Amino acid sequence: MTNYLDFEKPLAEIEGKAEELRALARQNEEMDVEAEAAALDKKADELLRELYRTLTPWRKCQVARHPERPHCKDYIDALFTEYTPLAGDRNFADDHAVMGGLARFNDRPVVVIGHEKGNDTKSRIERNFGMARPEGYRKAIRLMELADKFGLPIVTLVDTPGAYPGKGAEERGQSEAIARSTEKCLQVGVPIVSVIIGEGGSGGAVAFATANKVAMLENSVYSVISPEGCASILWKDAEKMREAAEALRLTADDLKGLGVVDRIISEPMGGAHRDRATTVANVGTAIEAMLQDLSKKKGDRLVAERRKKFLDMGSKGLAA
Amino acid sequence: MNWISNYVRPRINSIFSRREVPENLWKKCDECGTMLFHRELSENLNVCTSCGHHMALTPRARFEALFDGGVFVEVDVPEPVTDPLHFKDQKKYPDRMKSAQKNTGEKESMLVAEGEIGRTPIIAAGQDFSFMGGSMGMYVGNAIIAAAERAVELKRPLILFSAAGGARMQEGILSLMQMPRTTVAVQMLKEAGLPYIVVLTHPTTGGVTASYAMLGDVQIAEPNALICFAGPRVIEQTIREKLPEGFQRAEYLLDHGMLDRVTPRGDMRDELITIVRMLMGQSPAIKGDLPAPAPQTAPAEEAAKE
């Protein structure tokens, strides 16, 4: 069963009717409903196009958080071979909100790191909904150092509501861990490419996305604060998330306009979750292109370019 | 109305009646409630004379007490694009800026200066919590980059006093991008082999803590300063339990190994002089209240000669 978002309700009704008709026909072989059902399919398809042609920023947030959206693990399983997870920060624990290790991407060995949200109640709890603790960032730092030492490119997949706001996380230095991870991203002499596959939530995302090239799926979002958080602070009302999502400029188009994102990866009609295989393949194509762009560059040039990119960022605002 | 405004104020007003009298002669300590006379309080660097509570101190007031003879030269900070996102919540961002500028008399939430402390040339950057919560936007990024570049140019250490609620939401993703941007500035100092000292003051939270404020060679905090990534309220809502006493305060962080030192404001200047001079391989410090450096040896020239 499809998991519909609130704004997809009219669509759910039409698709539900078509499904109902077909179910009836299965029970009663004399009934011929195909013409009618096909008409409903067509109507549903038109409505889907209409809805997704003009997604508001808030609706994009909803699509980006869709439970069936492909997550980090789906990309690793489909796009990488010989994935060998490497665990732990060598200090305290292994954070399951962050997955990573050695793998091959189109045959070349790489280090892949990403946030994993989980796809059912059990795995979501185990993955802490993709909210990393300091151990997660410290594991990432360790993996980046490994990549740097052996000259392997780094691919990061970003999908987190943000770093975990918990007691232990704070005691073990959440802010320091994020700061060091961002710092490590800026230091390594190997290519780093990053894809925002779902939610790019604040500092927790930057710690992985300080990359030479950053791509973003069409309906992903990347923001300094969640629209709900922003609304409760600036509007004093968390229900004003639609306005906040609008004001924050968190969509792929706006971020490309601001120079934060280098490339937008298109999603199938109706969002990544409606055709996961196509989405995963599109992301694979983008990663390959970004790695190829960087493959000829030497370490110091990669570092220098990465720094310049972030130093120059924001030198121009959005066009009026 | 209380006895102070009814009785003490009119008396004091009559004493000073022929002079310009500041609006608030008395300030109440946020911690112990003692009424403190403004001059005594500012002479004590806004530390309560009764309970030792550290109240907010603007970068300008801090620098006047920090630099020899209170003399410093402001370092120019390149102006960023105003309102890059055309941000509007209940108020327009440029209107919020204007009212913050009017209330504080400052241009933005960070002040960068060069000068000498105990005859030790330094660059200092101070964040102003009274200006939109000290929030980090493009200007703060530019200020830290300007401070680092100036420090590298003059081969001086950088001392940064942090105070911020976090990133400036009105600059959206561009405020978030100040995390890597300011980290590049810290790297410039590291590569030049120059000390970068962070003094964390109350409060330092969010994206500021998760970038330049946690990357110092030496991390010092003022007593009882709140230092965190996620604020206590957010954590209580997430984990639904009461947080321990003193959680996320400077002393708690010191106990958990997240800081080098917690130092009262009154001792901070001497301590900074001592540390910086050792890291810079200079002779032991000249402390105490020093007059401004002699004008003929302007700090910039002196450094150039070295």
XYZ file of C-alpha atoms in Angstrom:
626
model
C 0.000 0.000 0.000
C 1.254 3.426 -0.846
C 1.917 5.780 2.017
C 0.167 9.020 1.025
C 1.162 12.459 2.226
C -1.597 14.801 3.428
C -1.609 16.872 0.253
C -1.930 13.687 -1.798
C -5.371 12.844 -0.319
C -7.345 13.537 -3.527
C -4.892 11.301 -5.339
C -5.286 8.580 -2.729
C -9.031 8.601 -3.334
C -8.757 8.164 -7.089
C -6.067 5.509 -6.873
C -8.076 3.790 -4.161
C -11.168 3.687 -6.386
C -9.222 2.162 -9.269
C -7.786 -0.433 -6.922
C -11.236 -1.211 -5.541
C -12.666 -1.729 -9.007
C -9.902 -4.112 -9.937
C -10.331 -6.016 -6.698
C -14.051 -6.418 -7.474
C -13.250 -7.637 -10.960
C -10.902 -10.232 -9.552
C -13.708 -11.666 -7.448
C -16.289 -11.523 -10.213
C -14.925 -12.650 -13.535
C -17.899 -11.392 -15.585
C -17.228 -7.809 -14.662
C -15.168 -5.772 -17.068
C -13.851 -2.731 -15.261
C -10.605 -2.186 -17.116
C -11.820 0.767 -19.168
C -13.182 2.511 -16.129
C -10.119 1.728 -14.040
C -7.819 2.925 -16.804
C -9.730 6.200 -16.923
C -9.188 6.563 -13.201
C -5.488 5.758 -13.641
C -5.235 8.480 -16.221
C -6.980 10.933 -13.931
C -4.683 9.973 -11.064
C -1.659 10.413 -13.261
C -2.794 13.888 -14.317
C -3.444 14.863 -10.732
C -0.027 13.570 -9.647
C 1.652 15.639 -12.341
C -0.354 18.652 -11.330
C 0.540 18.231 -7.638
C 4.242 17.688 -8.221
C 4.668 20.358 -10.874
C 4.190 23.021 -8.239
C 5.371 21.559 -4.955
C 5.605 24.208 -2.266
C 8.733 24.207 -0.099
C 6.796 22.691 2.803
C 5.473 19.894 0.597
C 9.035 19.218 -0.512
C 9.960 18.798 3.148
C 7.194 16.228 3.441
C 8.377 14.375 0.336
C 11.975 14.520 1.597
C 10.838 12.856 4.831
C 8.601 10.284 3.149
C 9.068 6.951 4.969
C 9.435 5.042 1.702
C 11.986 7.390 0.208
C 15.197 5.477 -0.594
C 17.634 5.795 2.280
C 21.398 5.528 2.541
C 21.352 1.738 2.848
C 19.290 1.401 -0.354
C 21.856 3.423 -2.297
C 24.775 1.500 -0.857
C 23.127 -1.852 -1.638
C 22.289 -0.875 -5.196
C 25.187 1.303 -6.313
C 28.195 -0.069 -4.465
C 29.820 -3.494 -4.549
C 31.962 -5.244 -1.964
C 30.586 -2.913 0.699
C 32.567 -3.597 3.837
C 31.146 -1.703 6.809
C 33.709 -0.373 9.252
C 32.439 0.398 12.717
C 33.159 2.461 15.755
C 34.855 5.648 16.853
C 37.525 3.820 18.953
C 36.472 5.875 21.937
C 32.996 5.056 23.060
C 30.638 3.265 20.700
C 29.471 2.533 17.193
C 26.717 4.901 16.148
C 24.157 3.115 13.978
C 22.740 6.412 12.717
C 25.863 6.669 10.584
C 26.843 3.876 8.248
C 30.065 3.723 6.335
C 33.009 1.728 5.190
C 34.988 0.598 2.197
C 33.204 -0.196 -1.053
C 33.611 -0.124 -4.786
C 31.741 2.382 -6.875
C 31.822 1.394 -10.556
C 34.853 -0.710 -9.662
C 36.897 2.025 -8.077
C 37.521 1.636 -4.347
C 35.997 4.439 -2.285
C 34.976 5.248 1.261
C 31.233 5.735 1.596
C 29.643 7.436 4.604
C 26.007 8.341 5.200
C 23.164 8.867 7.621
C 20.682 6.013 7.764
C 17.158 6.622 9.080
C 15.858 3.056 9.028
C 12.741 1.773 7.271
C 10.574 0.188 9.968
C 9.985 0.782 13.655
C 12.740 -1.545 14.771
C 15.412 -0.240 12.413
C 14.346 3.358 12.954
C 14.928 3.016 16.664
C 18.216 1.237 16.087
C 19.285 3.985 13.678
C 17.961 6.692 15.995
C 15.971 8.107 13.032
C 19.204 9.148 11.366
C 20.169 11.512 14.181
C 23.836 10.962 14.879
C 25.594 11.233 18.201
C 29.227 12.350 18.598
C 30.355 8.762 17.966
C 28.807 8.933 14.503
C 30.773 12.029 13.534
C 33.933 10.592 15.069
C 33.459 7.388 13.103
C 33.101 9.497 9.966
C 36.301 11.382 10.821
C 38.117 8.081 11.195
C 36.832 6.863 7.838
C 37.800 10.115 6.140
C 41.311 9.762 7.559
C 41.463 6.236 6.197
C 40.398 7.462 2.774
C 42.954 10.245 2.901
C 45.753 7.887 3.868
C 45.062 5.462 1.039
C 44.012 7.976 -1.575
C 40.392 6.832 -1.884
C 37.645 9.233 -2.925
C 34.910 9.861 -0.349
C 31.197 9.666 -1.149
C 28.798 10.968 1.494
C 25.032 10.492 1.500
C 23.242 13.043 3.649
C 19.854 12.310 5.189
C 19.351 13.518 8.740
C 16.801 15.615 10.625
C 19.832 16.925 12.552
C 22.336 15.845 15.165
C 20.720 14.108 18.139
C 19.754 16.494 20.953
C 20.370 14.170 23.896
C 22.036 14.291 27.286
C 24.834 11.827 26.562
C 25.441 13.340 23.132
C 25.999 16.736 24.726
C 28.200 15.318 27.481
C 30.403 13.582 24.955
C 30.850 16.756 22.911
C 28.292 16.831 20.122
C 29.389 20.277 18.987
C 33.080 19.438 19.041
C 32.461 16.252 17.064
C 30.527 18.148 14.376
C 33.141 20.895 14.228
C 35.940 18.349 13.818
C 34.068 16.446 11.150
C 33.574 19.625 9.112
C 37.228 20.444 9.674
C 38.247 16.972 8.473
C 36.153 17.413 5.316
C 38.166 20.543 4.588
C 41.524 18.837 5.192
C 41.495 15.601 3.240
C 43.523 15.495 0.044
C 41.075 13.234 -1.798
C 37.875 14.101 -3.686
C 34.738 14.380 -1.559
C 31.385 14.257 -3.291
C 28.168 14.538 -1.394
C 24.520 13.897 -2.228
C 21.665 15.294 -0.156
C 19.288 12.359 -0.605
C 16.567 13.425 1.838
C 16.873 15.860 4.691
C 19.961 18.001 5.075
C 19.372 18.979 8.680
C 21.628 21.763 9.913
C 25.054 21.132 11.460
C 24.500 17.392 11.375
C 24.413 17.619 7.587
C 27.240 20.135 7.108
C 29.588 17.780 8.946
C 29.318 15.416 5.929
C 28.437 17.832 3.140
C 31.494 20.098 3.185
C 32.481 18.570 -0.124
C 34.144 19.456 -3.426
C 30.854 18.775 -5.196
C 27.426 18.689 -3.638
C 24.423 17.271 -5.474
C 20.869 17.268 -4.259
C 17.810 15.279 -5.218
C 15.087 17.487 -6.641
C 12.746 17.111 -3.658
C 15.377 17.012 -0.935
C 15.752 19.895 1.470
C 18.828 21.393 3.110
C 18.438 23.954 5.844
C 19.908 25.652 8.878
C 16.856 24.671 10.947
C 13.698 22.654 10.396
C 10.702 24.724 9.255
C 8.894 23.736 12.457
C 11.832 24.878 14.593
C 12.144 28.132 12.691
C 8.397 28.781 12.956
C 8.355 28.220 16.688
C 11.230 30.657 17.181
C 10.418 33.440 14.704
C 6.632 33.099 14.488
C 6.261 31.763 18.037
C 3.996 29.151 16.467
C 5.256 25.796 15.165
C 2.178 25.575 12.937
C 3.593 28.324 10.722
C 6.000 25.802 9.166
C 4.671 26.495 5.667
C 5.673 30.141 5.888
C 8.999 29.215 7.471
C 9.760 26.631 4.769
C 9.079 29.328 2.188
C 11.311 31.911 3.876
C 14.243 29.568 4.554
C 14.942 28.836 0.854
C 15.624 25.195 1.502
C 14.747 23.772 -1.915
C 17.243 22.435 -4.462
C 16.478 25.262 -6.922
C 17.102 28.028 -4.405
C 20.236 26.351 -3.085
C 21.634 25.991 -6.574
C 20.890 29.671 -7.153
C 22.887 30.493 -4.012
C 25.823 28.315 -5.069
C 25.427 25.925 -2.129
C 24.524 23.029 -4.392
C 26.324 22.229 -7.650
C 23.895 19.841 -9.260
C 20.230 18.883 -8.990
C 19.321 15.227 -9.536
C 15.841 14.791 -10.951
C 13.312 12.522 -9.279
C 10.643 10.404 -10.924
C 7.189 11.960 -11.173
C 5.568 11.881 -7.766
C 8.812 11.771 -5.806
C 11.710 9.381 -5.252
C 9.574 6.859 -3.352
C 7.274 6.200 -6.330
C 10.119 4.780 -8.401
C 12.998 3.946 -6.156
C 15.069 2.124 -8.777
C 15.087 5.112 -11.121
C 15.977 7.452 -8.272
C 18.872 5.281 -7.161
C 20.137 5.027 -10.738
C 19.947 8.809 -11.203
C 21.964 9.314 -8.031
C 24.524 6.800 -9.284
C 24.921 8.705 -12.534
C 25.461 11.955 -10.642
C 28.052 10.441 -8.297
C 29.955 9.010 -11.264
C 29.952 12.358 -13.057
C 31.132 14.224 -9.975
C 33.914 11.733 -9.265
C 35.065 11.915 -12.864
C 35.181 15.710 -12.703
C 37.576 15.469 -9.785
C 39.578 12.379 -10.710
C 42.491 14.181 -12.371
C 43.035 16.676 -9.573
C 45.890 16.402 -7.110
C 45.394 16.498 -3.341
C 46.479 20.070 -2.655
C 44.376 21.358 -5.514
C 41.324 19.532 -4.152
C 41.907 21.071 -0.728
C 42.472 24.547 -2.156
C 39.386 24.396 -4.365
C 37.202 23.110 -1.564
C 38.307 25.916 0.694
C 37.810 28.561 -1.954
C 34.366 27.224 -2.696
C 33.275 27.662 0.921
C 35.085 30.968 1.415
C 33.322 32.434 -1.626
C 29.948 31.052 -0.703
C 27.286 33.665 -0.111
C 29.140 36.413 -1.933
C 25.953 36.929 -3.872
C 22.425 36.528 -2.606
C 19.366 35.306 -4.460
C 18.350 37.292 -7.500
C 15.549 39.732 -6.683
C 7.757 50.711 41.832
C 9.955 49.722 44.754
C 11.920 51.457 47.455
C 14.841 51.991 45.178
C 12.962 53.814 42.482
C 10.910 55.718 45.077
C 13.592 56.685 47.484
C 17.131 56.085 46.309
C 16.796 57.217 42.730
C 15.409 60.680 43.408
C 18.191 61.251 45.915
C 20.856 60.186 43.506
C 19.259 62.144 40.733
C 19.417 65.232 42.895
C 23.110 64.678 43.589
C 23.920 64.441 39.920
C 21.190 66.778 38.786
C 23.474 69.143 36.927
C 25.053 66.391 34.867
C 23.856 63.971 32.222
C 22.727 60.986 34.193
C 22.595 57.545 32.571
C 19.124 56.042 32.359
C 19.704 53.060 34.613
C 21.888 53.851 37.549
C 21.110 50.558 39.208
C 21.132 47.129 37.710
C 19.717 44.072 39.351
C 21.911 40.955 39.335
C 20.062 38.300 37.320
C 21.287 35.657 39.729
C 21.135 36.933 43.306
C 18.903 39.974 42.803
C 21.277 42.418 44.489
C 20.965 45.975 43.201
C 24.331 47.017 41.836
C 25.453 50.544 41.131
C 26.242 50.859 37.454
C 29.734 52.278 37.778
C 30.823 49.734 40.322
C 29.387 47.014 38.117
C 31.135 48.170 34.965
C 34.407 48.605 36.837
C 34.021 44.973 37.863
C 33.488 43.981 34.179
C 29.777 43.334 34.747
C 30.497 40.657 37.312
C 28.154 40.913 40.305
C 30.123 42.253 43.271
C 27.905 40.297 45.582
C 27.658 36.761 44.117
C 30.239 36.740 41.319
C 27.663 36.106 38.603
C 28.978 37.018 35.149
C 26.541 39.247 33.277
C 26.719 40.045 29.589
C 29.516 42.328 28.453
C 29.586 43.891 25.004
C 32.715 43.328 22.899
C 33.439 47.065 22.988
C 33.366 47.201 26.794
C 35.378 43.996 26.944
C 38.031 45.309 24.574
C 38.318 48.560 26.501
C 39.223 46.533 29.575
C 41.335 44.018 27.680
C 43.713 46.138 25.606
C 46.519 48.147 27.208
C 45.181 51.570 28.081
C 41.865 50.585 26.528
C 43.284 51.351 23.101
C 42.525 49.241 20.065
C 42.056 49.703 16.349
C 39.053 48.117 14.705
C 39.808 45.744 11.848
C 37.667 46.370 8.778
C 35.163 43.669 7.988
C 33.927 43.400 4.392
C 30.202 44.115 4.132
C 28.153 41.129 3.004
C 25.123 41.297 0.725
C 22.221 42.645 2.781
C 19.280 40.297 3.212
C 20.523 37.694 0.710
C 17.348 35.591 0.892
C 14.814 38.467 1.039
C 13.771 36.900 4.320
C 10.511 37.828 5.912
C 8.921 36.391 9.006
C 6.621 38.554 11.093
C 9.087 41.338 10.476
C 11.384 41.967 7.526
C 15.005 41.072 8.141
C 16.329 44.548 7.259
C 13.895 46.009 9.817
C 15.149 43.627 12.485
C 18.692 44.666 11.618
C 17.840 48.341 11.872
C 16.298 47.980 15.285
C 19.251 45.897 16.526
C 21.623 48.577 15.232
C 19.609 51.275 16.960
C 19.463 49.398 20.258
C 23.144 48.481 20.398
C 24.817 51.302 18.510
C 26.803 48.620 16.702
C 26.800 47.679 13.050
C 26.666 43.927 13.527
C 27.157 41.140 16.020
C 30.937 40.875 15.892
C 33.722 43.326 16.585
C 37.292 42.684 15.426
C 40.198 44.684 16.787
C 43.959 44.775 16.906
C 46.075 46.082 19.741
C 48.273 44.991 22.623
C 47.550 43.189 25.865
C 50.410 43.278 28.359
C 52.530 44.568 25.497
C 51.641 41.472 23.518
C 50.259 42.238 20.055
C 47.075 40.312 19.337
C 43.963 40.288 17.198
C 40.703 39.937 19.111
C 37.208 39.138 17.902
C 34.201 39.511 20.163
C 30.658 38.391 19.570
C 27.835 40.578 20.799
C 24.913 38.662 22.263
C 22.874 41.855 22.545
C 22.865 42.153 18.742
C 20.253 39.663 17.505
C 21.504 37.061 19.969
C 25.014 37.295 18.556
C 23.765 35.211 15.676
C 26.168 33.964 13.037
C 25.460 35.106 9.516
C 27.577 36.240 6.589
C 28.921 39.207 8.559
C 30.222 37.053 11.411
C 31.835 34.765 8.826
C 33.447 37.753 7.142
C 34.589 39.083 10.521
C 36.287 35.829 11.507
C 37.946 35.519 8.104
C 39.115 39.145 8.327
C 40.431 38.508 11.848
C 42.315 35.373 10.760
C 43.763 37.073 7.679
C 44.908 40.042 9.719
C 46.434 37.725 12.331
C 48.334 35.842 9.620
C 49.446 39.089 7.995
C 50.810 40.503 11.280
C 51.858 37.085 12.681
C 49.725 37.559 15.775
C 47.557 35.221 17.816
C 43.793 35.459 17.546
C 41.674 35.520 20.676
C 37.982 35.018 20.037
C 35.233 35.673 22.584
C 32.140 33.749 21.577
C 28.535 34.506 22.573
C 25.692 33.437 20.353
C 22.397 31.651 20.168
C 23.637 30.009 16.983
C 23.136 30.571 13.286
C 21.126 33.545 12.007
C 17.951 32.012 10.675
C 17.203 35.039 8.515
C 20.178 34.106 6.363
C 19.000 30.502 6.071
C 21.449 28.133 4.428
C 24.057 30.895 4.116
C 24.257 31.119 7.881
C 24.770 27.344 7.981
C 27.570 27.726 5.434
C 29.442 29.903 7.942
C 30.311 26.691 9.762
C 32.705 25.467 7.039
C 33.610 29.056 6.138
C 34.832 29.961 9.605
C 36.558 26.579 9.867
C 38.659 27.574 6.847
C 39.621 30.733 8.779
C 40.738 28.614 11.749
C 42.820 26.488 9.386
C 44.601 29.589 8.073
C 45.800 30.287 11.624
C 46.833 26.697 12.213
C 48.866 26.591 9.037
C 50.593 29.833 9.960
C 51.435 28.305 13.357
C 49.550 31.026 15.202
C 47.629 30.441 18.430
C 43.860 30.531 18.255
C 42.360 30.919 21.706
C 38.617 30.691 22.253
C 36.971 32.237 25.282
C 33.434 30.909 25.524
C 31.050 33.299 27.240
C 27.407 32.916 28.162
C 25.697 31.654 26.084
C 27.485 29.893 23.215
C 25.181 27.446 21.478
C 24.174 25.789 18.207
C 26.136 26.131 14.995
C 28.627 28.507 16.609
C 29.670 25.887 19.161
C 29.710 23.295 16.380
C 32.285 25.239 14.383
C 34.861 27.931 15.225
C 34.026 28.134 18.954
C 35.142 24.548 19.580
C 38.257 24.533 17.414
C 40.620 26.582 19.564
C 44.121 25.490 20.531
C 43.088 26.420 24.059
C 39.443 26.499 25.144
C 38.613 28.707 28.117
C 35.142 29.494 29.432
C 33.726 32.071 31.791
C 32.124 30.634 34.930
C 28.600 29.246 34.572
C 28.448 29.998 30.837
C 25.927 27.861 28.970
C 27.831 26.020 26.236
C 26.024 23.472 24.110
C 24.913 22.315 20.711
C 21.235 21.687 21.467
C 19.739 23.855 24.188
C 18.471 22.358 27.452
C 14.812 22.960 26.542
C 15.121 21.061 23.261
C 16.803 18.159 25.048
C 14.187 18.028 27.798
C 11.461 17.908 25.152
C 13.281 15.130 23.285
C 14.238 12.821 26.125
C 11.373 13.816 28.448
C 13.413 13.880 31.587
C 14.788 16.538 33.856
C 18.404 17.461 33.240
C 20.960 17.401 36.046
C 21.926 20.544 37.931
C 24.512 22.596 36.083
C 24.077 20.611 32.855
C 25.832 22.254 29.873
C 27.394 24.901 32.098
C 31.117 25.687 31.851
C 32.066 23.719 34.973
C 30.075 20.686 33.758
C 31.895 20.770 30.422
C 35.226 21.098 32.208
C 34.375 17.974 34.241
C 33.476 16.126 31.055
C 36.743 16.998 29.375
C 35.350 19.466 26.858
C 37.281 22.544 28.032
C 40.800 23.391 29.159
C 39.864 25.928 31.779
C 37.103 27.898 33.462
C 38.399 31.328 34.398
C 36.627 34.248 36.087
C 36.446 37.356 33.960
C 38.627 39.344 36.364
C 41.537 36.932 35.854
C 41.009 36.399 32.154
C 43.282 39.140 30.816
C 46.343 38.026 32.791
C 45.706 34.426 31.896
C 45.405 35.201 28.190
C 48.627 37.200 28.284
C 50.450 34.331 30.016
C 49.200 31.655 27.634
C 49.681 33.637 24.454
C 53.214 34.687 25.350
C 54.222 31.110 26.062
C 52.707 29.834 22.847
C 54.410 32.625 20.909
C 57.773 31.874 22.568
C 57.942 35.346 24.105
C 59.508 36.365 27.426
C 57.336 36.293 30.584
C 54.451 38.676 30.662
C 54.181 42.251 31.725
C 50.805 42.380 33.403
C 48.788 44.923 35.303
C 47.125 47.990 33.884
C 49.385 49.275 31.195
C 49.093 52.564 29.384
C 48.395 52.517 25.678
C 51.380 51.648 23.511
C 53.506 54.639 22.564
C 52.106 56.142 19.364
C 55.406 56.113 17.413
C 55.476 52.323 17.400
C 52.132 51.649 15.800
C 51.335 47.957 16.257
C 51.332 47.217 12.544
C 54.805 48.678 11.961
C 56.240 46.906 14.938
C 55.067 43.550 13.709
C 56.369 44.254 10.244
C 59.836 44.877 11.665
C 59.983 41.561 13.490
